Amino acid sequence: MGAPPGYRPSAWVHLLHQLPRADFQLRPVPSGFAPREQEYQQALLLVVALAGLGLGLSLILIAAYLIRVCCCRPPEPPGSKSPPPGGGCVTWSCIAALLVSCAGIGIGFYGNSETSDGVSQLSSALLHANHTLSAIDHLVLEMVERLGEAVRTELTTLEEVLTQRTELVAATRGARRQAEAVAQQLQGLAFWQGVPLSPLQVAEDVSFVEEYRWLAYVLLLLLELLVCLFTLLGLAKQSKWLVIVMTVMSLVVLVLSWGSLGLEAATAVGLSDFCSSPDTYILNLTQEETGLGSDILNYYFLCNQAVSNPFQQRLTLSQRALANIHSQLQGLEREAVPQFPSAQKPLLSLEETLNVTEGNFHQLVALLHCRGLHKRLCCLVNSGARLPGFQS
């Protein structure tokens, strides 16, 4: 199964998807998205471990430099006020590194904004899908209740009024059977009714997590920015204590930054695997969580002429039954009203119910078409491709 029409993975997705993966025993792991497989989880944890390795190397280099400066520096002659050799080079190197860090922080703010936009689009797609599914259930329930009420009241009253004409009673009972058949067919169209998976709940959970993720990332970036600015201020004013305090803070920020980098790298690798071929995983997961048939899921996931509408037979039978009810009511109005004037009121009420039901039926046909939900699926996949910061 390919990707949805209108979706094309970006070059970053292809690049990250082609990177080799290995488990803890350094055995190759397929790049297919399989978050429940232990080998795949180990491959992502190994990506995080690479960030830990980078942190360890950084701390070793910093410790070696500090040992060299503090312990291996030759003693200065008494009364000498000349700066230590290489001090200016170190200062300018620190300034250059801080400026590069500030540029990286700016890129981090941009990536955080892109991720937030992607999550917003994801939540919006889920909410629109929930609205469509809820509208289908509501229309089906309303039509079934209207037809049931018509069977219990107007058609029963009409049978009692037309008792003297057996052929008219037979026509009325035929309309009753047709209405009951329509109600039975319509109940099978509410395919999402009773499904435990709620797109609304998923959207709320995603938005809740994103609020704290966005806030934590912004606070981390602001902390890094403040450390850079105060370090530059300490270098400019040659304040030893300020530089020392900011150096200690820089070590804390260094640990947090490498940890954040590891999590982001693992997330980017996992999402690149997902975005390279999203339909297979989404289809299997949806079928597992909802228990829906493969014919319904394939219809909404593919939405092309090669896949038939699984509801077409029910819709056709319902439409024919509604048309038969309409013709039977017209025949009863011609035959029964002249002889039984009291039959006019239930007949008019039945026609009004039928007209409303037919209008709702046409809305239901439009909602059941694959275009709406398939469009939300494309939006969901496109928003997922923006989460690690790359766009499709």
Coordinates of C-alpha atoms in Angstrom, one line a residue, residues 71-283:
C71 CA 47.6 22.0 36.6
C72 CA 50.0 22.0 33.6
R73 CA 50.4 25.8 33.3
P74 CA 54.0 26.9 34.1
P75 CA 54.3 29.2 37.2
E76 CA 54.3 32.9 36.5
P77 CA 57.3 34.9 37.6
P78 CA 56.7 37.1 40.7
G79 CA 55.3 40.5 39.9
S80 CA 54.4 39.6 36.3
K81 CA 51.2 41.2 35.1
S82 CA 51.3 39.9 31.5
P83 CA 48.3 37.8 30.4
P84 CA 48.8 34.1 30.2
P85 CA 49.9 32.8 26.7
G86 CA 47.0 32.0 24.5
G87 CA 44.5 33.8 26.7
G88 CA 43.3 36.0 23.8
C89 CA 42.8 33.1 21.5
V90 CA 40.8 31.3 24.2
T91 CA 38.6 34.3 24.7
W92 CA 37.9 34.8 21.0
S93 CA 37.2 31.1 20.6
C94 CA 34.7 31.2 23.5
I95 CA 33.0 34.2 21.8
A96 CA 32.8 32.4 18.5
A97 CA 31.4 29.3 20.1
L98 CA 28.8 31.4 22.0
L99 CA 27.7 33.1 18.8
V100 CA 27.4 29.8 17.0
S101 CA 25.4 28.6 20.0
C102 CA 23.1 31.6 19.7
A103 CA 22.5 30.8 16.0
G104 CA 21.7 27.2 17.0
I105 CA 19.2 28.4 19.6
G106 CA 17.5 30.4 16.9
I107 CA 17.2 27.3 14.7
G108 CA 15.9 25.5 17.8
F109 CA 13.1 28.1 18.2
Y110 CA 12.2 27.6 14.5
G111 CA 12.1 23.8 14.8
N112 CA 10.0 24.1 17.9
S113 CA 7.5 26.3 16.0
E114 CA 7.4 23.8 13.1
T115 CA 6.8 20.9 15.5
S116 CA 4.0 22.9 17.3
D117 CA 2.4 23.7 13.9
G118 CA 2.6 20.0 13.0
V119 CA 0.9 18.9 16.2
S120 CA -1.8 21.6 15.7
Q121 CA -2.5 20.2 12.2
L122 CA -2.6 16.7 13.6
S123 CA -5.1 17.7 16.3
S124 CA -7.2 19.6 13.7
A125 CA -7.3 16.6 11.4
L126 CA -8.4 14.3 14.3
L127 CA -11.1 16.8 15.3
H128 CA -12.4 17.0 11.8
A129 CA -12.4 13.2 11.5
N130 CA -14.3 13.0 14.8
H131 CA -16.8 15.5 13.6
T132 CA -17.5 13.5 10.4
L133 CA -17.8 10.2 12.3
S134 CA -20.1 11.8 14.9
A135 CA -22.3 13.4 12.2
I136 CA -22.7 10.0 10.6
D137 CA -23.8 8.4 13.8
H138 CA -26.1 11.3 14.6
L139 CA -27.8 11.2 11.2
V140 CA -28.3 7.4 11.4
L141 CA -29.7 7.7 14.9
E142 CA -32.1 10.5 13.9
M143 CA -33.4 8.7 10.8
V144 CA -33.9 5.5 12.6
E145 CA -35.8 7.3 15.4
R146 CA -38.0 9.2 12.9
L147 CA -38.9 6.0 11.0
G148 CA -39.5 4.1 14.2
E149 CA -41.8 6.9 15.5
A150 CA -43.6 6.9 12.1
V151 CA -44.2 3.2 12.3
R152 CA -45.5 3.4 15.9
T153 CA -47.8 6.4 15.4
E154 CA -48.8 7.5 11.9
L155 CA -48.8 4.1 10.2
T156 CA -50.6 2.5 13.1
T157 CA -53.2 5.3 13.0
L158 CA -53.5 4.9 9.3
E159 CA -54.2 1.2 9.6
E160 CA -56.9 1.8 12.1
V161 CA -58.6 4.4 9.8
L162 CA -58.4 2.2 6.7
T163 CA -59.7 -0.9 8.4
Q164 CA -62.7 -1.2 6.0
R165 CA -60.5 -1.3 2.9
T166 CA -58.3 -4.4 3.0
E167 CA -56.2 -3.4 0.0
L168 CA -55.4 0.0 1.5
V169 CA -54.5 -1.7 4.8
A170 CA -52.2 -4.1 2.8
A171 CA -50.5 -1.0 1.2
T172 CA -50.1 0.6 4.6
R173 CA -48.5 -2.6 6.0
G174 CA -46.2 -2.7 3.0
A175 CA -45.1 0.9 3.8
R176 CA -44.5 -0.3 7.4
R177 CA -42.3 -3.2 6.3
Q178 CA -40.4 -0.9 3.9
A179 CA -39.8 1.7 6.8
E180 CA -38.6 -1.1 9.1
A181 CA -36.3 -2.4 6.4
V182 CA -34.8 1.1 5.9
A183 CA -34.2 1.5 9.6
Q184 CA -32.5 -1.9 9.7
Q185 CA -30.3 -1.0 6.7
L186 CA -29.4 2.4 8.2
Q187 CA -28.3 0.9 11.5
G188 CA -25.5 -0.9 9.6
L189 CA -24.2 2.4 8.3
A190 CA -23.1 3.7 11.7
F191 CA -19.8 1.8 11.4
W192 CA -18.0 3.8 14.1
Q193 CA -20.7 3.4 16.7
G194 CA -19.4 1.4 19.7
V195 CA -15.7 1.7 18.6
P196 CA -13.5 2.3 21.7
L197 CA -11.0 4.5 19.8
S198 CA -12.1 8.2 20.0
P199 CA -10.3 10.7 17.7
L200 CA -11.5 13.4 20.0
Q201 CA -9.8 11.8 23.0
V202 CA -6.6 11.2 21.0
A203 CA -6.6 14.9 19.8
E204 CA -7.0 16.1 23.4
D205 CA -4.2 13.8 24.7
V206 CA -1.9 15.0 21.9
S207 CA -2.7 18.7 22.6
F208 CA -2.1 18.1 26.3
V209 CA 1.3 16.5 25.8
E210 CA 2.3 19.2 23.2
E211 CA 1.6 22.0 25.6
Y212 CA 4.1 20.7 28.2
R213 CA 6.6 19.7 25.5
W214 CA 6.5 23.2 23.9
L215 CA 6.9 24.9 27.2
A216 CA 9.8 22.7 28.3
Y217 CA 11.6 23.2 25.1
V218 CA 11.1 27.0 25.2
L219 CA 12.4 27.1 28.7
L220 CA 15.4 25.1 27.7
L221 CA 16.2 27.4 24.8
L222 CA 15.7 30.5 27.0
L223 CA 18.1 29.0 29.6
E224 CA 20.7 28.4 26.9
L225 CA 20.2 31.9 25.6
L226 CA 20.6 33.5 29.0
V227 CA 23.8 31.4 29.7
C228 CA 25.3 32.6 26.4
L229 CA 24.4 36.2 27.0
F230 CA 25.7 36.3 30.6
T231 CA 28.9 34.5 29.5
L232 CA 29.5 37.1 26.8
L233 CA 28.8 39.8 29.4
G234 CA 31.3 38.2 31.8
L235 CA 34.0 38.0 29.1
A236 CA 33.3 41.6 28.0
K237 CA 33.6 42.9 31.6
Q238 CA 36.3 40.4 32.5
S239 CA 34.3 39.3 35.5
K240 CA 35.9 36.1 36.8
W241 CA 33.0 35.1 39.1
L242 CA 30.4 35.6 36.5
V243 CA 32.4 33.5 34.0
I244 CA 32.8 30.8 36.6
V245 CA 29.1 30.7 37.5
M246 CA 28.1 30.7 33.8
T247 CA 30.7 27.9 33.1
V248 CA 29.0 25.7 35.7
M249 CA 25.6 26.6 34.3
S250 CA 27.0 25.8 30.8
L251 CA 27.8 22.2 32.0
V252 CA 24.2 21.8 33.2
V253 CA 22.9 23.2 29.9
L254 CA 25.3 20.9 28.0
V255 CA 23.8 17.8 29.7
L256 CA 20.3 19.0 29.0
S257 CA 21.1 19.9 25.4
W258 CA 22.7 16.5 24.6
G259 CA 19.8 14.7 26.2
S260 CA 17.3 16.8 24.2
L261 CA 19.3 16.1 21.0
G262 CA 19.2 12.4 21.7
L263 CA 15.4 12.3 22.1
E264 CA 14.9 14.5 19.0
A265 CA 17.2 12.4 16.9
A266 CA 15.4 9.2 17.9
T267 CA 12.0 10.9 17.3
A268 CA 13.2 12.1 13.9
V269 CA 14.5 8.6 12.9
G270 CA 11.2 7.0 14.0
L271 CA 9.0 9.5 12.3
S272 CA 11.1 9.2 9.1
D273 CA 10.3 5.5 9.1
F274 CA 6.7 6.2 9.7
C275 CA 6.4 9.0 7.1
S276 CA 8.2 7.0 4.4
S277 CA 5.2 4.5 4.2
P278 CA 2.5 5.6 6.7
D279 CA -0.5 3.7 5.3
T280 CA 0.5 0.2 6.3
Y281 CA 1.1 1.0 9.9
I282 CA -2.0 3.2 10.3
L283 CA -4.2 0.6 8.6

